[in-house]
PDB file of C-alpha atoms in Angstrom:
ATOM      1  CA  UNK A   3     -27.093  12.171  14.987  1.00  0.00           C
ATOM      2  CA  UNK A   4     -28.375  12.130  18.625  1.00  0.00           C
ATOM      3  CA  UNK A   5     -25.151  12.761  21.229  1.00  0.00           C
ATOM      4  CA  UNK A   6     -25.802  12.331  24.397  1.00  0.00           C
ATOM      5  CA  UNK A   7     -22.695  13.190  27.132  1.00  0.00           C
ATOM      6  CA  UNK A   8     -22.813  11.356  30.375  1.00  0.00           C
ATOM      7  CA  UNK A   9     -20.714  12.753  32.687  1.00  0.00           C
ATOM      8  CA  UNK A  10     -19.376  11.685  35.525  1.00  0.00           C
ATOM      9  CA  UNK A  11     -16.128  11.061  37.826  1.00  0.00           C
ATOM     10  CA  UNK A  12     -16.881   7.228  37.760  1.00  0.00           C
ATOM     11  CA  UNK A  13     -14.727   6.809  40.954  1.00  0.00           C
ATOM     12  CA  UNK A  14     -16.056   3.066  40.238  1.00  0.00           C
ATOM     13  CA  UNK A  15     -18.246   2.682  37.810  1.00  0.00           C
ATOM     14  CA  UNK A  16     -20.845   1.098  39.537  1.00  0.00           C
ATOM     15  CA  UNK A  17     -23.944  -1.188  38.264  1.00  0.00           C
ATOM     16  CA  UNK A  18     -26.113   1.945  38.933  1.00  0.00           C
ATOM     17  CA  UNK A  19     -24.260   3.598  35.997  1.00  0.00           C
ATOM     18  CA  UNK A  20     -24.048   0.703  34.227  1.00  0.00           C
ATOM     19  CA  UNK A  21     -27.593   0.413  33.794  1.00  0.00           C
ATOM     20  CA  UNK A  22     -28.557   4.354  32.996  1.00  0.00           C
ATOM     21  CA  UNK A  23     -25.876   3.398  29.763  1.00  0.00           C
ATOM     22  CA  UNK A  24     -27.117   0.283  28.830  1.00  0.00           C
ATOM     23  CA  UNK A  25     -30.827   1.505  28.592  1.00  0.00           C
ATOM     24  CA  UNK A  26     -29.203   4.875  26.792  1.00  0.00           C
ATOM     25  CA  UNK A  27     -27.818   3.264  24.059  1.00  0.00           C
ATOM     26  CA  UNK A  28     -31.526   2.201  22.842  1.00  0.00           C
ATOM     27  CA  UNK A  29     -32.288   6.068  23.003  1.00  0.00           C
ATOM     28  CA  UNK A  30     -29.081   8.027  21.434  1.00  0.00           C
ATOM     29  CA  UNK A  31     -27.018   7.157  18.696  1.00  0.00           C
ATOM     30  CA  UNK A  32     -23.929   7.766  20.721  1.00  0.00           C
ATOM     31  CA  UNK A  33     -23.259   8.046  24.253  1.00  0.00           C
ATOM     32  CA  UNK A  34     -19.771   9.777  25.159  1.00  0.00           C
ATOM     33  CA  UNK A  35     -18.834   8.494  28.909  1.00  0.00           C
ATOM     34  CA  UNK A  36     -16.928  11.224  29.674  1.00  0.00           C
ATOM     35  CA  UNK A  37     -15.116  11.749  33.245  1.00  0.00           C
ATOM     36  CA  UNK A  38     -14.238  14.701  34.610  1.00  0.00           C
ATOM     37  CA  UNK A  39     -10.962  15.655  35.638  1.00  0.00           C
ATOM     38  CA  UNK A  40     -11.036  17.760  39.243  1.00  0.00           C
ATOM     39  CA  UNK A  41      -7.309  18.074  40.721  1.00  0.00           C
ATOM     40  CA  UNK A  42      -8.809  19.250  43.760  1.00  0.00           C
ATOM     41  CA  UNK A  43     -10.748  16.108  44.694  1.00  0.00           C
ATOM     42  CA  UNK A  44      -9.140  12.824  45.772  1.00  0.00           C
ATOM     43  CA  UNK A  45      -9.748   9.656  43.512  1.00  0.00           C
ATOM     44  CA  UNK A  46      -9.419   6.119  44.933  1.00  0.00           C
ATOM     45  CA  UNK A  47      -8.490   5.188  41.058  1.00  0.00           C
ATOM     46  CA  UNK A  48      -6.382   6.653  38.935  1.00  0.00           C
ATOM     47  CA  UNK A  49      -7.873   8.520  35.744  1.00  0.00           C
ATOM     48  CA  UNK A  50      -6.589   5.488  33.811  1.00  0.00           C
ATOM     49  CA  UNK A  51      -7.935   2.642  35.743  1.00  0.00           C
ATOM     50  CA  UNK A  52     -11.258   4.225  36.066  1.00  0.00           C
ATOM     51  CA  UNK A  53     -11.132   4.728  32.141  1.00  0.00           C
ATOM     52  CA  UNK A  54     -10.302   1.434  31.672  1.00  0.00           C
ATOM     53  CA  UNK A  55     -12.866  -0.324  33.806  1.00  0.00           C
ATOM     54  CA  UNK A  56     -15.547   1.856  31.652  1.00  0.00           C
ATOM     55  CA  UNK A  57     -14.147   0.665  28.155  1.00  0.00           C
ATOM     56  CA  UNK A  58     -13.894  -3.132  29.113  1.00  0.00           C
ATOM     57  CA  UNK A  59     -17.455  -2.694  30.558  1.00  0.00           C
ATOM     58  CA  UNK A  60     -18.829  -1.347  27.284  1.00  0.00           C
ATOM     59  CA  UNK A  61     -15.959  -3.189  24.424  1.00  0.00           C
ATOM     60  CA  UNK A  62     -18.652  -4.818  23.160  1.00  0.00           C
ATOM     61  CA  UNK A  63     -21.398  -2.006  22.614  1.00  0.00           C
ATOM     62  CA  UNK A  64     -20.341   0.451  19.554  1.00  0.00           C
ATOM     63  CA  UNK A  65     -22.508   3.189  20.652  1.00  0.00           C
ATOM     64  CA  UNK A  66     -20.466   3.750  23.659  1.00  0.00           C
ATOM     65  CA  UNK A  67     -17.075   6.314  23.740  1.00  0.00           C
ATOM     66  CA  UNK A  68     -15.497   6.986  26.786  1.00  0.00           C
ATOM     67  CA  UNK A  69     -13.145  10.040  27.106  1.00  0.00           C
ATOM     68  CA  UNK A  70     -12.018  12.628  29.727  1.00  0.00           C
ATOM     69  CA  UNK A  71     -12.485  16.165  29.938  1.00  0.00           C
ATOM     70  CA  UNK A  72     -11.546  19.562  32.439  1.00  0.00           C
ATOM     71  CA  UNK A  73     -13.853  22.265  32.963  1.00  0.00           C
ATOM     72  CA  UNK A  74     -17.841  23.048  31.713  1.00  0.00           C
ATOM     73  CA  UNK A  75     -19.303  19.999  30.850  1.00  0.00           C
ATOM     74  CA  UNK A  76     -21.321  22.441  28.574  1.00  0.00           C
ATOM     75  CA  UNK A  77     -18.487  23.276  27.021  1.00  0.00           C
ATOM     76  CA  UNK A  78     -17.357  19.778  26.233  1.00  0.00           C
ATOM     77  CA  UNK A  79     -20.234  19.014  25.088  1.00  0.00           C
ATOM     78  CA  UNK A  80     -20.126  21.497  22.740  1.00  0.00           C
ATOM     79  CA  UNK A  81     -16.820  20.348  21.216  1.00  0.00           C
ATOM     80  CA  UNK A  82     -18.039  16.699  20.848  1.00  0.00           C
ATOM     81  CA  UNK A  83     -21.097  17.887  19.556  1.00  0.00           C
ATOM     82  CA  UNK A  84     -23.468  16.549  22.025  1.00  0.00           C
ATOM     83  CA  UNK A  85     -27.084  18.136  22.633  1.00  0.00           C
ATOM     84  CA  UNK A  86     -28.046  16.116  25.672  1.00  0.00           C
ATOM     85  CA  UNK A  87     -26.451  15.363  29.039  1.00  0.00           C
ATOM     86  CA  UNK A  88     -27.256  12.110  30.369  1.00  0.00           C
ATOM     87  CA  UNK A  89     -28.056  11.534  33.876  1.00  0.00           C
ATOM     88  CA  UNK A  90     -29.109   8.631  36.437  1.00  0.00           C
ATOM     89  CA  UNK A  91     -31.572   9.496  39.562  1.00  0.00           C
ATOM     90  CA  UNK A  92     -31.976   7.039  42.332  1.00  0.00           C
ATOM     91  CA  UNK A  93     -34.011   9.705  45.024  1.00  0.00           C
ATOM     92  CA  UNK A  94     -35.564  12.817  45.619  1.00  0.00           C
ATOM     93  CA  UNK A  95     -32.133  14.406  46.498  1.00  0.00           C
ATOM     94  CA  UNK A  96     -30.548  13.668  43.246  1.00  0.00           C
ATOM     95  CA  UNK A  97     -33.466  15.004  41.747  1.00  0.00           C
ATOM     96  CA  UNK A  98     -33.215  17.956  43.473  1.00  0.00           C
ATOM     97  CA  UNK A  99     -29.295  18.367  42.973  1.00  0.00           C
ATOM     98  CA  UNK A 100     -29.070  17.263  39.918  1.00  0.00           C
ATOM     99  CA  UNK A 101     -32.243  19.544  38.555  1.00  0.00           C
ATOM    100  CA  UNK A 102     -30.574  22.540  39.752  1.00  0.00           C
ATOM    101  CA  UNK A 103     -27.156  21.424  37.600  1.00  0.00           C
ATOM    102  CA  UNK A 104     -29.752  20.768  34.367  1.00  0.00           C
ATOM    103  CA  UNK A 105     -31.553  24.726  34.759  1.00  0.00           C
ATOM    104  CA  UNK A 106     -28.016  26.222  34.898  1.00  0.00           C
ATOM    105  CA  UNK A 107     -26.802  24.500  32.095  1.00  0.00           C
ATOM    106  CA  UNK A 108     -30.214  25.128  29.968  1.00  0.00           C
ATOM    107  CA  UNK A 109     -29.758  29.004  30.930  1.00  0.00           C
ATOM    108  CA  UNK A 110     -25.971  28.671  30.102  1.00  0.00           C
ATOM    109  CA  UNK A 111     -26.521  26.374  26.622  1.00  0.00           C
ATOM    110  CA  UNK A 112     -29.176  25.229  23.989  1.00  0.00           C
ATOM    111  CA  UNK A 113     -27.958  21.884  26.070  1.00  0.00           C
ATOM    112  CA  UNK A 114     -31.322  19.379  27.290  1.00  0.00           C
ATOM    113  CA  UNK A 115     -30.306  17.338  30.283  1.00  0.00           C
ATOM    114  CA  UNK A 116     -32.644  13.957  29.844  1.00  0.00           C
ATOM    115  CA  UNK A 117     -32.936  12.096  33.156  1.00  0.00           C
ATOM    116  CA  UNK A 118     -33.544   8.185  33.737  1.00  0.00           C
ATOM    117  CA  UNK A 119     -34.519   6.707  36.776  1.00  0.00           C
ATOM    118  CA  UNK A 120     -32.427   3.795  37.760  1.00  0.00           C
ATOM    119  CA  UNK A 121     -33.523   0.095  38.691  1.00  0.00           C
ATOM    120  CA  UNK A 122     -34.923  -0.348  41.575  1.00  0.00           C
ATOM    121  CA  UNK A 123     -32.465  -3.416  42.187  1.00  0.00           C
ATOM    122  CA  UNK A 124     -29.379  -0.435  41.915  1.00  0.00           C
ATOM    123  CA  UNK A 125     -30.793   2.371  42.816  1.00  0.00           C
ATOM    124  CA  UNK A 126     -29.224   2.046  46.544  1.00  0.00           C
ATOM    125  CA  UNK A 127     -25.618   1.979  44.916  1.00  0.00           C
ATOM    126  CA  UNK A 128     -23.268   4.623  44.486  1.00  0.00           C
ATOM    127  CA  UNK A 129     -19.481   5.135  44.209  1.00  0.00           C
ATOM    128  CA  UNK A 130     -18.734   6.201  47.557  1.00  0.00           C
ATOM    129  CA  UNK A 131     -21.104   3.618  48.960  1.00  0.00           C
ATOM    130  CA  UNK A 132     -18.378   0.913  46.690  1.00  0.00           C
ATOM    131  CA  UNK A 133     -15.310   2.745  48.041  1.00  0.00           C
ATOM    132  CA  UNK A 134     -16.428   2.470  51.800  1.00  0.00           C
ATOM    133  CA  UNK A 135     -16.949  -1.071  50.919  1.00  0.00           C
ATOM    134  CA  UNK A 136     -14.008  -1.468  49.506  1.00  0.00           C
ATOM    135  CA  UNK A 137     -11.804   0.432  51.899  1.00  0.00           C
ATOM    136  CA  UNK A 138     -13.512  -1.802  54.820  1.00  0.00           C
ATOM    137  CA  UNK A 139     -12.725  -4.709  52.580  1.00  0.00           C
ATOM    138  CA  UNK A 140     -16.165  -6.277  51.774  1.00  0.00           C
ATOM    139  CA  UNK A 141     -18.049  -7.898  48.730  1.00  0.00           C
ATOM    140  CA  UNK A 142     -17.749  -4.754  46.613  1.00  0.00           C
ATOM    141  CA  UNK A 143     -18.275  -7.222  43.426  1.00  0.00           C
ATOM    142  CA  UNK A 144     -22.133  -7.576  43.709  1.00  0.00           C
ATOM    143  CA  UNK A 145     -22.491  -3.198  43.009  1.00  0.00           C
ATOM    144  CA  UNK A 146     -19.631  -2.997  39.965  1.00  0.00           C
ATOM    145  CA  UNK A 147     -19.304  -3.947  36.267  1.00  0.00           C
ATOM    146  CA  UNK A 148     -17.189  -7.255  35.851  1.00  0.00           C
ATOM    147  CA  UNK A 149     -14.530  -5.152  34.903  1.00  0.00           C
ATOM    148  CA  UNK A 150     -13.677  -3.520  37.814  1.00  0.00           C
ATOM    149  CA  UNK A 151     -11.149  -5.745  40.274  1.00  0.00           C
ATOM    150  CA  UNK A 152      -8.788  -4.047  42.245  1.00  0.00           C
ATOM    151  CA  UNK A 153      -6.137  -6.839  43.178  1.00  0.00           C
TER     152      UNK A 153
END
């Protein structure tokens, strides 16, 4: 069975992700959502909202587990028994960030990171990009799942 883990801190989910899951499920068997759980970084959502947002975006897609998880993501992904990491790219500096992230954890693991490009319609979105919207109280619904309203 192919695994794939894509982590993230999902702090929203946002369309971008949205999309890198929806075109993974036609390429893993399973895709674990997992988000990470840092205590030394600030969330705008709790651990629970942002969990739920992710399982109402995906209750109808069987393929898709979300979970949460501390420390390596090698190391989770060894106890769920996944052999890929998933990952989005919208630009060269994700590429570059994110390509640095996928040699450690080769050298570290027998782990393949496999990389999609997002849509060109979301590849301008990102969570912080939401949460400034948000905190300056625009239209934040046009760059999230349907499942994330904060009231």
């Amino acid at each position: 069975m192919k695994i794939a883990l894509f982590p993230g801190s999902f702090d929203p989910i946002t369309l971008g992700h949205y999309d890198i899951i929806k075109r993974g499920v036609h390429l893993f068997d399973k895709i674990i959502i997992a988000i990470g759980v840092n205590s030394e970084k600030k969330y705008m959502f709790s651990l629970e909202e942002r969990k739920r947002f992710i399982e109402e975006a995906f209750a109808n897609e069987p393929k898709v587990e979300v979970t949460t998880y501390e420390g390596l993501t090698i190391d989770f992904c060894k106890k769920v028994g996944a052999k890929f990491i998933l990952r989005g790219l919208r630009n060269p500096a994700d590429f570059e960030f994110e390509k640095a992230i996928a040699h450690t954890n080769r050298q570290l693991s027998k782990i393949e990171t496999v990389f999609l490009l997002t849509a060109a319609k979301t590849s301008f979105i990102s969570s912080s990009i939401v949460r400034d919207v948000l905190r300056n109280g625009g239209d934040y619904t046009i760059l999230v799942p349907d499942s994330v309203r904060v009231k």
